Amino acid sequence: MSTKEKILDAALTLFAENGYDGTSVEQIANNVGIKAPSLYKHYKGKEDILNALIDSAEERYEVMFGSEKNIGKVPQSREEFIKVTMERISFTMRDPIIRKTRMLLVQEQFRNERISEATTRHQLDGIQRMFAKIIKGMMDEGIVVKDDPKLLAVELTAPAVLQIARSDRQPQCEKECMEYIEKHLRHFCKVYMR
C-alpha cells in the first residue's frame, strides 16, 4: 500500500470513529507513521483527504453495488432477483471501506453539503432510482406485475436501509438484519412477482 493509500485508510478510520472535526491532520499522520508536513506532499489538507475518500468510495460502490446508471443485468426470476439483491446488500453491510464511509456520512451529513448529497444519494434517492429501473425492466419482461416502479422501489428499499443502519449501530445484529432483509425480499417477490 502506498503512503497516499495509507493516509486515506487511516483518515477513513479516524473520521468514522471521531468525526471529521474530531480528527486532526497530525492524528492521521501519526497513524500512518509519518510527520504531518509529509502528509502535505500527498494531500493539500484534511478537506482534500475527505474529498479523495468520498470519490474513492463512490467509485467502489459504483463497481461493486451499482447505480441508476449501472443496474447490471435485469433479473429474470424471483430467485435471481433475491440472490443479486442480497449480494448487493451483503457488500454494503460487510465491506469495511463502505461501512466506515457510511458511518462517516451519517455523522457528517449535517455539516458538509457534499456529504449530505452523497448520503441522500446512497441511502435514499439513488438506490430507489436504481431499483425503480430494475423493477421497471422486470415489469417489461412480465416478471413483476404492472404498478408504479418508483413506489415499489421505495417499498423494497426502505426496510433494507433501516436494517443496514441498525447493523451499523449494533454489529452483533448483522445476521438478524440480513435474515430480516431476505425475508422482506421474499415477501416483496411473493406479492409483486409472477
Short mmCIF file of C-alpha atoms in Angstrom, two decimals:
data_model
loop_
_atom_site.label_atom_id
_atom_site.label_comp_id
_atom_site.label_asym_id
_atom_site.label_seq_id
_atom_site.Cartn_x
_atom_site.Cartn_y
_atom_site.Cartn_z
CA MET A 1 0.00 0.00 0.00
CA SER A 2 1.39 3.40 -0.97
CA THR A 3 1.74 6.23 1.53
CA LYS A 4 -1.13 8.02 -0.20
CA GLU A 5 -3.37 4.96 0.26
CA LYS A 6 -2.24 4.58 3.88
CA ILE A 7 -3.24 8.18 4.52
CA LEU A 8 -6.72 7.54 3.11
CA ASP A 9 -7.09 4.33 5.10
CA ALA A 10 -6.04 5.98 8.37
CA ALA A 11 -8.20 9.04 7.70
CA LEU A 12 -11.29 6.96 6.95
CA THR A 13 -10.92 5.01 10.18
CA LEU A 14 -10.36 8.15 12.24
CA PHE A 15 -13.17 10.09 10.54
CA ALA A 16 -15.58 7.17 11.09
CA GLU A 17 -14.60 6.88 14.76
CA ASN A 18 -14.09 10.54 15.74
CA GLY A 19 -15.86 12.52 13.02
CA TYR A 20 -14.24 14.89 10.57
CA ASP A 21 -13.92 17.79 13.03
CA GLY A 22 -12.68 15.42 15.75
CA THR A 23 -9.73 14.28 13.64
CA SER A 24 -6.58 16.29 13.06
CA VAL A 25 -4.03 16.06 10.27
CA GLU A 26 -1.48 15.21 12.99
CA GLN A 27 -3.56 12.21 14.10
CA ILE A 28 -3.81 10.95 10.53
CA ALA A 29 -0.05 11.37 10.01
CA ASN A 30 0.74 9.63 13.31
CA ASN A 31 -1.47 6.66 12.37
CA VAL A 32 0.39 6.35 9.08
CA GLY A 33 3.78 6.71 10.77
CA ILE A 34 4.78 9.96 9.11
CA LYS A 35 5.11 13.58 10.24
CA ALA A 36 2.27 15.98 9.46
CA PRO A 37 4.35 18.03 6.98
CA SER A 38 5.00 14.85 4.97
CA LEU A 39 1.26 14.34 4.60
CA TYR A 40 1.05 17.62 2.69
CA LYS A 41 3.25 16.12 -0.04
CA HIS A 42 0.30 13.88 -0.87
CA TYR A 43 -2.77 15.99 0.01
CA LYS A 44 -3.38 19.71 0.34
CA GLY A 45 -5.09 19.20 3.69
CA LYS A 46 -7.86 17.46 5.54
CA GLU A 47 -10.60 18.56 3.13
CA ASP A 48 -8.59 17.22 0.19
CA ILE A 49 -8.33 13.87 2.02
CA LEU A 50 -12.09 13.89 2.68
CA ASN A 51 -12.85 14.56 -0.98
CA ALA A 52 -10.48 11.77 -2.07
CA LEU A 53 -12.22 9.39 0.34
CA ILE A 54 -15.67 10.25 -0.98
CA ASP A 55 -14.51 9.90 -4.60
CA SER A 56 -12.86 6.56 -3.89
CA ALA A 57 -15.88 5.17 -2.01
CA GLU A 58 -18.28 6.28 -4.75
CA GLU A 59 -16.15 4.58 -7.42
CA ARG A 60 -16.02 1.39 -5.33
CA TYR A 61 -19.78 1.47 -4.75
CA GLU A 62 -20.48 2.02 -8.44
CA VAL A 63 -18.43 -1.04 -9.39
CA MET A 64 -19.49 -3.39 -6.60
CA PHE A 65 -23.11 -2.35 -5.92
CA GLY A 66 -24.27 -0.47 -8.98
CA SER A 67 -26.27 2.68 -9.50
CA GLU A 68 -29.06 4.14 -11.58
CA LYS A 69 -26.60 4.28 -14.50
CA ASN A 70 -25.22 0.81 -13.80
CA ILE A 71 -28.08 -1.54 -12.85
CA GLY A 72 -26.47 -4.60 -14.35
CA LYS A 73 -28.47 -7.37 -15.99
CA VAL A 74 -32.22 -7.30 -15.24
CA PRO A 75 -33.01 -10.40 -13.16
CA GLN A 76 -35.15 -12.97 -14.98
CA SER A 77 -36.71 -14.65 -11.93
CA ARG A 78 -37.60 -14.20 -8.28
CA GLU A 79 -34.64 -16.25 -7.11
CA GLU A 80 -32.21 -14.36 -9.32
CA PHE A 81 -33.61 -11.04 -8.06
CA ILE A 82 -33.27 -12.16 -4.43
CA LYS A 83 -29.76 -13.54 -4.99
CA VAL A 84 -28.45 -10.41 -6.75
CA THR A 85 -30.11 -8.06 -4.26
CA MET A 86 -28.79 -9.98 -1.25
CA GLU A 87 -25.28 -9.92 -2.77
CA ARG A 88 -25.54 -6.13 -3.08
CA ILE A 89 -26.80 -5.79 0.49
CA SER A 90 -24.09 -8.11 1.79
CA PHE A 91 -21.47 -5.97 0.08
CA THR A 92 -23.00 -2.82 1.56
CA MET A 93 -23.14 -4.21 5.08
CA ARG A 94 -19.82 -6.09 5.15
CA ASP A 95 -17.35 -4.17 3.02
CA PRO A 96 -15.16 -2.40 5.60
CA ILE A 97 -14.48 0.64 3.41
CA ILE A 98 -18.15 1.16 2.56
CA ARG A 99 -19.21 0.58 6.16
CA LYS A 100 -16.72 3.13 7.52
CA THR A 101 -17.68 5.57 4.76
CA ARG A 102 -21.36 5.17 5.66
CA MET A 103 -20.55 5.86 9.33
CA LEU A 104 -18.67 9.00 8.28
CA LEU A 105 -21.53 10.11 6.02
CA VAL A 106 -24.14 9.66 8.72
CA GLN A 107 -22.11 11.67 11.24
CA GLU A 108 -21.15 14.50 8.91
CA GLN A 109 -24.25 14.83 6.71
CA PHE A 110 -25.48 17.90 8.61
CA ARG A 111 -22.17 19.77 8.43
CA ASN A 112 -20.97 19.25 4.88
CA GLU A 113 -23.05 19.77 1.71
CA ARG A 114 -21.13 17.23 -0.39
CA ILE A 115 -21.52 14.60 2.32
CA SER A 116 -25.20 15.45 2.65
CA GLU A 117 -25.71 14.91 -1.08
CA ALA A 118 -23.75 11.63 -1.07
CA THR A 119 -25.72 10.35 1.93
CA THR A 120 -29.06 11.13 0.28
CA ARG A 121 -27.93 9.55 -2.99
CA HIS A 122 -26.69 6.32 -1.40
CA GLN A 123 -29.36 5.87 1.24
CA LEU A 124 -32.45 7.26 -0.50
CA ASP A 125 -32.70 8.75 -3.97
CA GLY A 126 -30.01 6.90 -5.86
CA ILE A 127 -30.80 3.45 -4.53
CA GLN A 128 -34.52 3.98 -5.14
CA ARG A 129 -33.92 5.17 -8.72
CA MET A 130 -31.66 2.18 -9.36
CA PHE A 131 -34.24 -0.30 -8.08
CA ALA A 132 -37.05 1.50 -9.91
CA LYS A 133 -35.14 0.86 -13.16
CA ILE A 134 -34.57 -2.78 -12.23
CA ILE A 135 -38.25 -3.24 -11.29
CA LYS A 136 -39.37 -1.47 -14.48
CA GLY A 137 -37.15 -3.79 -16.51
CA MET A 138 -38.69 -6.77 -14.75
CA MET A 139 -42.17 -5.35 -15.44
CA ASP A 140 -41.30 -5.06 -19.11
CA GLU A 141 -40.24 -8.73 -19.05
CA GLY A 142 -43.55 -9.70 -17.41
CA ILE A 143 -41.87 -10.84 -14.18
CA VAL A 144 -43.23 -8.07 -11.94
CA VAL A 145 -46.89 -7.02 -12.02
CA LYS A 146 -47.58 -3.63 -13.60
CA ASP A 147 -47.52 -0.92 -10.97
CA ASP A 148 -45.60 2.27 -10.19
CA PRO A 149 -41.93 1.19 -10.20
CA LYS A 150 -40.88 4.21 -8.14
CA LEU A 151 -43.30 3.35 -5.34
CA LEU A 152 -42.31 -0.30 -5.45
CA ALA A 153 -38.65 0.72 -5.20
CA VAL A 154 -39.41 2.68 -2.03
CA GLU A 155 -41.32 -0.26 -0.62
CA LEU A 156 -38.44 -2.57 -1.46
CA THR A 157 -35.50 -0.46 -0.27
CA ALA A 158 -36.75 1.33 2.86
CA PRO A 159 -36.72 -1.70 5.17
CA ALA A 160 -33.26 -2.71 3.89
CA VAL A 161 -31.84 0.77 4.52
CA LEU A 162 -33.24 0.71 8.07
CA GLN A 163 -31.78 -2.73 8.76
CA ILE A 164 -28.37 -1.69 7.41
CA ALA A 165 -28.43 1.33 9.73
CA ARG A 166 -29.33 -0.96 12.63
CA SER A 167 -26.44 -3.28 11.77
CA ASP A 168 -24.08 -0.27 11.74
CA ARG A 169 -25.24 0.72 15.23
CA GLN A 170 -25.42 -2.85 16.54
CA PRO A 171 -22.92 -5.02 14.64
CA GLN A 172 -23.88 -8.02 16.76
CA CYS A 173 -27.29 -7.94 14.99
CA GLU A 174 -25.87 -8.25 11.46
CA LYS A 175 -27.08 -11.84 10.96
CA GLU A 176 -30.57 -10.97 12.22
CA CYS A 177 -30.68 -7.89 9.95
CA MET A 178 -29.64 -9.92 6.90
CA GLU A 179 -32.31 -12.53 7.69
CA TYR A 180 -34.94 -9.81 8.02
CA ILE A 181 -33.92 -8.25 4.71
CA GLU A 182 -34.09 -11.59 2.92
CA LYS A 183 -37.49 -12.32 4.48
CA HIS A 184 -38.69 -8.90 3.30
CA LEU A 185 -37.33 -9.53 -0.23
CA ARG A 186 -39.13 -12.87 -0.39
CA HIS A 187 -42.38 -11.24 0.75
CA PHE A 188 -41.96 -8.46 -1.82
CA CYS A 189 -41.43 -11.07 -4.55
CA LYS A 190 -44.43 -13.10 -3.40
CA VAL A 191 -46.66 -10.02 -3.58
CA TYR A 192 -45.39 -8.39 -6.78
CA MET A 193 -43.81 -11.10 -8.92
CA ARG A 194 -45.39 -13.76 -11.09
#
